[in-house]
Amino acid sequence: MRHKNKIKGFILLLFLFSFSAFAADEATGDETQTNEDAIETDNKTASKPLQERSFTPSQVKRIEALTHQLEMNAANEIENLSFQGDPFLVLHKAAQTNDPQGCIILLHGNNEHPDWPNVISPVRSELTKSSWCTISIEVPDSLKKEALSFTPQEESEQTEDKTLLTHEEVVFGRIDASIDFANEKGISNISLLGYGTSATYALKYSASKQLNTGALILISASVPNQLAYFPFAELLKGSAQPVLDYYIRPNQFDKHYAQARRIAMLQRESQTPNYTQIKVTSNSQFSIDQKQLVQRIRGFLKQNTQQREQLKTLPEFSKSLFYQSP
C-alpha cells in the first residue's frame, strides 16, 4: 500500500514540474511577443509625424458652410472669381442707389470668412446704403489659430524681403481679380478695407500698386505670423490713398505697430494724402461698436474720396464721431 502511494506521489510531482516548465515557456514567449509588438508600435509611431491640432474649422469647411447659408437667402450676392485657375468666394452687394460712388473691397481677418459677423458683415451691408458697392473676398489662412504642436518648428529660410507675407501672391491676385470685376461693372473708384492681419495685406497692396483712387482703411491692424512690424509701417509712407487707421488696442504688440504707423506717416515730407488714426478703447478687438465704426468709415470716405453728385440723399451721420479725436 505504501509502495503504491509513493508511486502516485512521484507521478504527481512529475506532472506538476512539467506543467510549471510549460507555463514559464508560455510566459516568456508572451513577454517576447509583447516586447516585439511594443517596439513595432513605437517604430510606427515614430515614423508618423505628429500633427498639429487646431480648434478652428478648416477654411474649406468655413467657406462651404457660409456658401450653403447664403444660397438659401442671398444667392444673388455669391460670385466665384478665380486667380491662376483657382476659384475663390466673393460676396458682392451692389449700392442701393443707381449712382454708386465706388466700390470697397473687404479683406477679412485670419481664420475668418467673407461675411464674418465682426466688422466685415456690418460694413459689407451698411455701406451699400451710402452709395458704395462692397466686394468681400476670401483670404487664405495665414496660420493655424491656437495650434498645438509637440514638435519643434523648423526655421524658415531667411529672405531679403522683410515684408514678404504668407500667400501674398494669391491675396494680391485675388484683389486684382476683384478690381477687374468692379471695373467691368463700370466702377473705377476703388477703396480697400483690411481687418486684423488682412489690414497689413491691404497696406502693402496699396503701397506697392500705388492705388490713387478711393481710400485705404485699416481696422485693428496686426502683422501675420508675428513678423517684425516696423518694415510694414514704413511701407505706409508710400501709399497714395488717404488712410483711415482705426486702431483697437487688444495687446502690446499691436499697440507698438500702431505707434510705428503713426510715426511713419508723421515723417512724410508731404502730409497729403490725409492720414487719420483713431484709437478706440476696448476690452478686445472682438468688442467693437459696429455702428460707430460704420459711421467713421462713411464719414472718412465722404470727406476724402472723390464724390459724385448724388441723386439720392445720403444717410445722416454724427460728425462728432468722425471729427473729434476720442
CSV table of C-alpha atoms in Angstrom, one decimal:
chain,number,residue,atom,x,y,z
A,1,MET,CA,0.0,0.0,0.0
A,2,ARG,CA,2.8,2.3,0.9
A,3,HIS,CA,4.6,1.5,-2.3
A,4,LYS,CA,1.6,2.4,-4.4
A,5,ASN,CA,1.3,5.7,-2.6
A,6,LYS,CA,4.9,6.5,-3.3
A,7,ILE,CA,4.4,5.8,-7.0
A,8,LYS,CA,1.3,8.1,-7.1
A,9,GLY,CA,3.2,10.8,-5.3
A,10,PHE,CA,6.1,10.6,-7.7
A,11,ILE,CA,3.8,10.8,-10.7
A,12,LEU,CA,2.0,13.9,-9.2
A,13,LEU,CA,5.4,15.7,-8.7
A,14,LEU,CA,6.5,14.8,-12.2
A,15,PHE,CA,3.2,16.3,-13.6
A,16,LEU,CA,3.5,19.5,-11.6
A,17,PHE,CA,7.1,20.0,-12.6
A,18,SER,CA,6.2,19.6,-16.3
A,19,PHE,CA,3.2,22.0,-16.0
A,20,SER,CA,5.4,24.7,-14.3
A,21,ALA,CA,8.0,24.5,-17.0
A,22,PHE,CA,5.4,24.8,-19.8
A,23,ALA,CA,3.8,27.8,-18.1
A,24,ALA,CA,7.2,29.5,-17.8
A,25,ASP,CA,7.9,29.0,-21.5
A,26,GLU,CA,4.5,30.4,-22.4
A,27,ALA,CA,5.1,33.5,-20.2
A,28,THR,CA,8.5,34.0,-21.8
A,29,GLY,CA,7.0,33.7,-25.2
A,30,ASP,CA,4.2,36.1,-24.4
A,31,GLU,CA,6.6,38.6,-23.0
A,32,THR,CA,8.9,38.4,-26.0
A,33,GLN,CA,5.9,38.9,-28.3
A,34,THR,CA,4.7,41.8,-26.3
A,35,ASN,CA,8.1,43.5,-26.4
A,36,GLU,CA,8.3,42.9,-30.1
A,37,ASP,CA,4.8,44.4,-30.6
A,38,ALA,CA,5.7,47.4,-28.4
A,39,ILE,CA,8.9,48.0,-30.4
A,40,GLU,CA,7.0,47.7,-33.7
A,41,THR,CA,4.3,50.1,-32.4
A,42,ASP,CA,6.9,52.6,-31.2
A,43,ASN,CA,8.6,52.4,-34.7
A,44,LYS,CA,5.3,53.1,-36.4
A,45,THR,CA,4.5,56.0,-34.1
A,46,ALA,CA,8.0,57.5,-34.6
A,47,SER,CA,7.7,57.2,-38.4
A,48,LYS,CA,4.4,59.2,-38.4
A,49,PRO,CA,4.9,63.0,-37.9
A,50,LEU,CA,2.9,64.5,-35.1
A,51,GLN,CA,0.1,66.6,-36.5
A,52,GLU,CA,-0.9,70.0,-35.2
A,53,ARG,CA,-4.3,70.3,-33.6
A,54,SER,CA,-6.5,73.3,-34.4
A,55,PHE,CA,-9.6,74.4,-32.6
A,56,THR,CA,-11.0,76.2,-35.6
A,57,PRO,CA,-12.7,74.6,-38.6
A,58,SER,CA,-10.7,74.4,-41.8
A,59,GLN,CA,-11.1,77.1,-44.3
A,60,VAL,CA,-12.8,74.8,-46.8
A,61,LYS,CA,-15.4,73.9,-44.2
A,62,ARG,CA,-16.0,77.5,-43.2
A,63,ILE,CA,-16.4,78.6,-46.8
A,64,GLU,CA,-18.7,75.6,-47.6
A,65,ALA,CA,-20.9,76.4,-44.5
A,66,LEU,CA,-21.1,80.1,-45.5
A,67,THR,CA,-21.9,79.3,-49.1
A,68,HIS,CA,-24.7,76.9,-48.1
A,69,GLN,CA,-26.2,79.5,-45.7
A,70,LEU,CA,-26.1,82.3,-48.3
A,71,GLU,CA,-27.5,80.1,-51.1
A,72,MET,CA,-30.7,79.9,-49.1
A,73,ASN,CA,-31.2,83.7,-48.5
A,74,ALA,CA,-28.7,85.7,-50.5
A,75,ALA,CA,-27.7,83.6,-53.5
A,76,ASN,CA,-27.5,86.7,-55.7
A,77,GLU,CA,-24.6,88.0,-53.7
A,78,ILE,CA,-22.3,85.0,-54.4
A,79,GLU,CA,-19.7,85.4,-57.1
A,80,ASN,CA,-17.0,82.9,-57.9
A,81,LEU,CA,-13.9,84.6,-59.3
A,82,SER,CA,-10.5,82.8,-59.9
A,83,PHE,CA,-6.8,83.5,-59.8
A,84,GLN,CA,-4.4,81.3,-61.7
A,85,GLY,CA,-7.2,78.8,-62.2
A,86,ASP,CA,-8.1,78.5,-58.5
A,87,PRO,CA,-11.6,79.8,-57.7
A,88,PHE,CA,-12.3,81.8,-54.6
A,89,LEU,CA,-15.5,83.0,-53.0
A,90,VAL,CA,-16.6,86.7,-53.5
A,91,LEU,CA,-19.6,88.3,-51.9
A,92,HIS,CA,-20.8,91.3,-53.9
A,93,LYS,CA,-23.5,93.7,-52.8
A,94,ALA,CA,-24.5,96.5,-55.2
A,95,ALA,CA,-25.0,100.0,-54.0
A,96,GLN,CA,-28.6,100.8,-53.1
A,97,THR,CA,-28.7,103.7,-55.4
A,98,ASN,CA,-28.3,103.9,-59.2
A,99,ASP,CA,-25.3,106.3,-58.9
A,100,PRO,CA,-22.6,104.4,-56.9
A,101,GLN,CA,-19.7,106.4,-55.5
A,102,GLY,CA,-17.4,103.5,-55.9
A,103,CYS,CA,-16.7,100.0,-54.5
A,104,ILE,CA,-14.9,99.0,-51.4
A,105,ILE,CA,-13.0,95.7,-51.3
A,106,LEU,CA,-13.1,93.9,-47.9
A,107,LEU,CA,-10.4,91.6,-46.7
A,108,HIS,CA,-11.4,89.5,-43.6
A,109,GLY,CA,-9.0,88.5,-40.8
A,110,ASN,CA,-7.2,85.2,-40.3
A,111,ASN,CA,-9.3,82.1,-39.8
A,112,GLU,CA,-12.5,84.0,-40.8
A,113,HIS,CA,-14.7,84.3,-43.9
A,114,PRO,CA,-16.1,87.0,-46.3
A,115,ASP,CA,-19.2,87.5,-44.2
A,116,TRP,CA,-17.6,87.5,-40.7
A,117,PRO,CA,-20.0,88.9,-38.2
A,118,ASN,CA,-17.4,91.2,-36.6
A,119,VAL,CA,-16.6,94.3,-38.7
A,120,ILE,CA,-16.9,92.7,-42.2
A,121,SER,CA,-20.6,91.8,-42.3
A,122,PRO,CA,-21.8,95.2,-40.9
A,123,VAL,CA,-19.6,97.2,-43.2
A,124,ARG,CA,-20.5,95.0,-46.2
A,125,SER,CA,-24.2,95.6,-45.7
A,126,GLU,CA,-24.4,99.2,-44.3
A,127,LEU,CA,-22.1,101.0,-46.8
A,128,THR,CA,-24.4,100.0,-49.7
A,129,LYS,CA,-26.9,102.4,-48.2
A,130,SER,CA,-24.3,105.2,-48.6
A,131,SER,CA,-24.0,104.5,-52.4
A,132,TRP,CA,-20.9,102.2,-52.2
A,133,CYS,CA,-20.9,98.7,-53.5
A,134,THR,CA,-19.0,96.2,-51.5
A,135,ILE,CA,-16.9,93.2,-52.6
A,136,SER,CA,-15.8,90.9,-49.8
A,137,ILE,CA,-13.3,88.3,-50.9
A,138,GLU,CA,-12.0,85.0,-49.4
A,139,VAL,CA,-8.5,85.4,-47.9
A,140,PRO,CA,-6.4,82.3,-47.3
A,141,ASP,CA,-5.5,81.4,-43.7
A,142,SER,CA,-2.0,82.7,-42.8
A,143,LEU,CA,-1.6,80.5,-39.8
A,144,LYS,CA,-3.4,77.9,-37.7
A,145,LYS,CA,-5.2,79.6,-34.9
A,146,GLU,CA,-4.5,78.2,-31.4
A,147,ALA,CA,-2.5,75.3,-32.9
A,148,LEU,CA,-0.9,72.9,-30.5
A,149,SER,CA,2.4,71.3,-31.7
A,150,PHE,CA,4.7,68.9,-29.9
A,151,THR,CA,7.4,69.1,-32.5
A,152,PRO,CA,9.8,72.0,-32.8
A,153,GLN,CA,9.1,74.3,-35.7
A,154,GLU,CA,11.7,74.4,-38.4
A,155,GLU,CA,13.2,77.8,-39.0
A,156,SER,CA,12.0,79.3,-42.3
A,157,GLU,CA,14.6,80.3,-44.9
A,158,GLN,CA,15.8,83.9,-44.5
A,159,THR,CA,14.7,86.2,-47.2
A,160,GLU,CA,15.9,89.7,-48.1
A,161,ASP,CA,12.3,91.0,-48.3
A,162,LYS,CA,11.3,91.5,-44.7
A,163,THR,CA,7.7,92.4,-45.8
A,164,LEU,CA,7.0,89.2,-47.7
A,165,LEU,CA,3.7,87.9,-46.5
A,166,THR,CA,2.3,84.4,-46.4
A,167,HIS,CA,0.1,83.8,-49.6
A,168,GLU,CA,0.9,87.3,-50.7
A,169,GLU,CA,0.8,86.5,-54.4
A,170,VAL,CA,-2.5,84.8,-54.0
A,171,VAL,CA,-4.1,87.6,-52.0
A,172,PHE,CA,-2.8,90.3,-54.3
A,173,GLY,CA,-4.0,88.3,-57.3
A,174,ARG,CA,-7.5,88.0,-55.8
A,175,ILE,CA,-7.6,91.7,-55.2
A,176,ASP,CA,-6.6,92.3,-58.8
A,177,ALA,CA,-9.4,90.0,-60.0
A,178,SER,CA,-11.9,91.8,-57.7
A,179,ILE,CA,-10.9,95.2,-59.1
A,180,ASP,CA,-11.3,93.9,-62.6
A,181,PHE,CA,-14.8,92.6,-61.6
A,182,ALA,CA,-15.7,96.1,-60.3
A,183,ASN,CA,-14.3,97.8,-63.5
A,184,GLU,CA,-16.4,95.5,-65.6
A,185,LYS,CA,-19.4,97.0,-63.8
A,186,GLY,CA,-18.2,100.5,-64.7
A,187,ILE,CA,-16.8,101.3,-61.2
A,188,SER,CA,-13.2,102.7,-61.1
A,189,ASN,CA,-13.2,104.4,-57.7
A,190,ILE,CA,-11.8,101.5,-55.5
A,191,SER,CA,-11.2,101.6,-51.8
A,192,LEU,CA,-9.6,98.8,-49.7
A,193,LEU,CA,-10.5,97.7,-46.2
A,194,GLY,CA,-8.4,95.2,-44.3
A,195,TYR,CA,-9.3,93.8,-40.9
A,196,GLY,CA,-6.8,92.2,-38.5
A,197,THR,CA,-3.9,90.5,-40.3
A,198,SER,CA,-5.5,91.4,-43.7
A,199,ALA,CA,-5.1,95.1,-42.9
A,200,THR,CA,-1.3,94.5,-43.5
A,201,TYR,CA,-2.1,92.8,-46.8
A,202,ALA,CA,-4.2,95.8,-47.8
A,203,LEU,CA,-1.5,98.2,-46.6
A,204,LYS,CA,1.2,96.5,-48.7
A,205,TYR,CA,-1.0,96.2,-51.8
A,206,SER,CA,-2.0,99.9,-51.7
A,207,ALA,CA,1.7,100.9,-51.4
A,208,SER,CA,3.1,98.5,-53.9
A,209,LYS,CA,0.4,99.1,-56.5
A,210,GLN,CA,0.3,102.9,-55.9
A,211,LEU,CA,-3.5,103.0,-55.8
A,212,ASN,CA,-4.6,106.6,-56.2
A,213,THR,CA,-8.4,106.3,-56.0
A,214,GLY,CA,-10.7,105.7,-53.1
A,215,ALA,CA,-9.2,105.2,-49.6
A,216,LEU,CA,-7.2,102.7,-47.5
A,217,ILE,CA,-9.0,101.6,-44.3
A,218,LEU,CA,-7.1,99.6,-41.7
A,219,ILE,CA,-9.2,98.1,-38.9
A,220,SER,CA,-7.4,96.7,-35.8
A,221,ALA,CA,-4.3,96.0,-37.9
A,222,SER,CA,-1.9,93.2,-36.9
A,223,VAL,CA,1.0,91.5,-38.6
A,224,PRO,CA,0.6,87.9,-39.7
A,225,ASN,CA,2.8,85.2,-38.2
A,226,GLN,CA,4.5,87.6,-35.7
A,227,LEU,CA,6.7,89.2,-38.4
A,228,ALA,CA,8.5,92.4,-37.5
A,229,TYR,CA,6.0,95.3,-37.7
A,230,PHE,CA,8.4,98.2,-38.4
A,231,PRO,CA,9.1,97.4,-42.2
A,232,PHE,CA,5.3,97.3,-42.8
A,233,ALA,CA,4.8,100.6,-41.0
A,234,GLU,CA,7.4,102.2,-43.2
A,235,LEU,CA,5.6,100.9,-46.3
A,236,LEU,CA,2.6,103.0,-45.4
A,237,LYS,CA,4.6,106.1,-46.4
A,238,GLY,CA,4.3,105.0,-50.0
A,239,SER,CA,0.5,104.8,-50.0
A,240,ALA,CA,-1.1,107.3,-52.5
A,241,GLN,CA,-4.5,106.8,-50.9
A,242,PRO,CA,-5.9,108.7,-47.9
A,243,VAL,CA,-5.7,106.3,-44.9
A,244,LEU,CA,-8.1,105.7,-42.0
A,245,ASP,CA,-6.3,103.8,-39.3
A,246,TYR,CA,-8.9,102.5,-36.9
A,247,TYR,CA,-6.9,101.1,-34.0
A,248,ILE,CA,-8.4,98.8,-31.4
A,249,ARG,CA,-5.9,98.1,-28.7
A,250,PRO,CA,-6.0,94.4,-27.7
A,251,ASN,CA,-2.4,93.8,-26.9
A,252,GLN,CA,1.0,95.5,-26.6
A,253,PHE,CA,2.4,94.2,-30.0
A,254,ASP,CA,-0.5,95.7,-31.9
A,255,LYS,CA,-0.1,98.9,-29.9
A,256,HIS,CA,3.6,99.2,-31.0
A,257,TYR,CA,2.6,98.5,-34.6
A,258,ALA,CA,0.0,101.3,-34.4
A,259,GLN,CA,2.5,103.7,-33.0
A,260,ALA,CA,5.0,102.8,-35.7
A,261,ARG,CA,2.4,103.5,-38.4
A,262,ARG,CA,1.6,106.9,-36.9
A,263,ILE,CA,5.2,107.9,-36.6
A,264,ALA,CA,6.0,106.8,-40.2
A,265,MET,CA,3.1,108.9,-41.5
A,266,LEU,CA,4.2,112.0,-39.5
A,267,GLN,CA,7.6,111.7,-41.0
A,268,ARG,CA,6.4,112.1,-44.6
A,269,GLU,CA,7.7,115.2,-46.4
A,270,SER,CA,4.1,115.9,-47.6
A,271,GLN,CA,1.2,115.3,-45.3
A,272,THR,CA,-1.1,114.5,-48.2
A,273,PRO,CA,-3.0,112.4,-48.8
A,274,ASN,CA,-4.7,112.6,-45.4
A,275,TYR,CA,-3.8,110.1,-42.6
A,276,THR,CA,-6.2,109.7,-39.7
A,277,GLN,CA,-5.5,107.3,-36.8
A,278,ILE,CA,-8.3,106.7,-34.3
A,279,LYS,CA,-7.6,104.8,-31.1
A,280,VAL,CA,-10.6,103.0,-29.6
A,281,THR,CA,-10.6,101.8,-26.1
A,282,SER,CA,-12.0,98.3,-25.9
A,283,ASN,CA,-11.5,95.1,-23.9
A,284,SER,CA,-10.5,93.2,-27.1
A,285,GLN,CA,-10.6,93.6,-30.8
A,286,PHE,CA,-13.7,91.4,-30.8
A,287,SER,CA,-15.9,94.0,-29.0
A,288,ILE,CA,-16.2,96.8,-31.5
A,289,ASP,CA,-19.0,99.3,-31.7
A,290,GLN,CA,-20.2,98.3,-35.1
A,291,LYS,CA,-22.5,101.3,-35.6
A,292,GLN,CA,-19.8,103.8,-34.7
A,293,LEU,CA,-17.3,102.0,-37.0
A,294,VAL,CA,-19.6,102.2,-40.0
A,295,GLN,CA,-20.2,105.9,-39.3
A,296,ARG,CA,-16.4,106.6,-39.1
A,297,ILE,CA,-15.8,104.8,-42.4
A,298,ARG,CA,-18.7,106.5,-44.1
A,299,GLY,CA,-17.6,110.0,-42.9
A,300,PHE,CA,-14.0,109.4,-44.0
A,301,LEU,CA,-15.0,108.2,-47.4
A,302,LYS,CA,-17.2,111.2,-47.9
A,303,GLN,CA,-14.5,113.7,-46.9
A,304,ASN,CA,-11.5,112.0,-48.5
A,305,THR,CA,-12.6,110.4,-51.8
A,306,GLN,CA,-13.9,111.9,-55.0
A,307,GLN,CA,-17.7,112.2,-54.6
A,308,ARG,CA,-20.2,112.1,-57.4
A,309,GLU,CA,-23.2,114.4,-57.3
A,310,GLN,CA,-25.8,112.4,-55.5
A,311,LEU,CA,-29.2,111.8,-57.0
A,312,LYS,CA,-30.3,110.5,-53.6
A,313,THR,CA,-29.6,112.0,-50.2
A,314,LEU,CA,-27.1,110.0,-48.1
A,315,PRO,CA,-28.0,108.9,-44.6
A,316,GLU,CA,-27.3,111.4,-41.8
A,317,PHE,CA,-24.3,110.7,-39.5
A,318,SER,CA,-22.9,112.3,-36.4
A,319,LYS,CA,-19.9,114.4,-37.3
A,320,SER,CA,-18.6,114.3,-33.8
A,321,LEU,CA,-18.0,110.6,-34.3
A,322,PHE,CA,-15.5,111.4,-37.0
A,323,TYR,CA,-14.1,114.9,-36.4
A,324,GLN,CA,-13.4,114.7,-32.6
A,325,SER,CA,-10.4,112.6,-31.6
A,326,PRO,CA,-11.5,110.1,-28.9
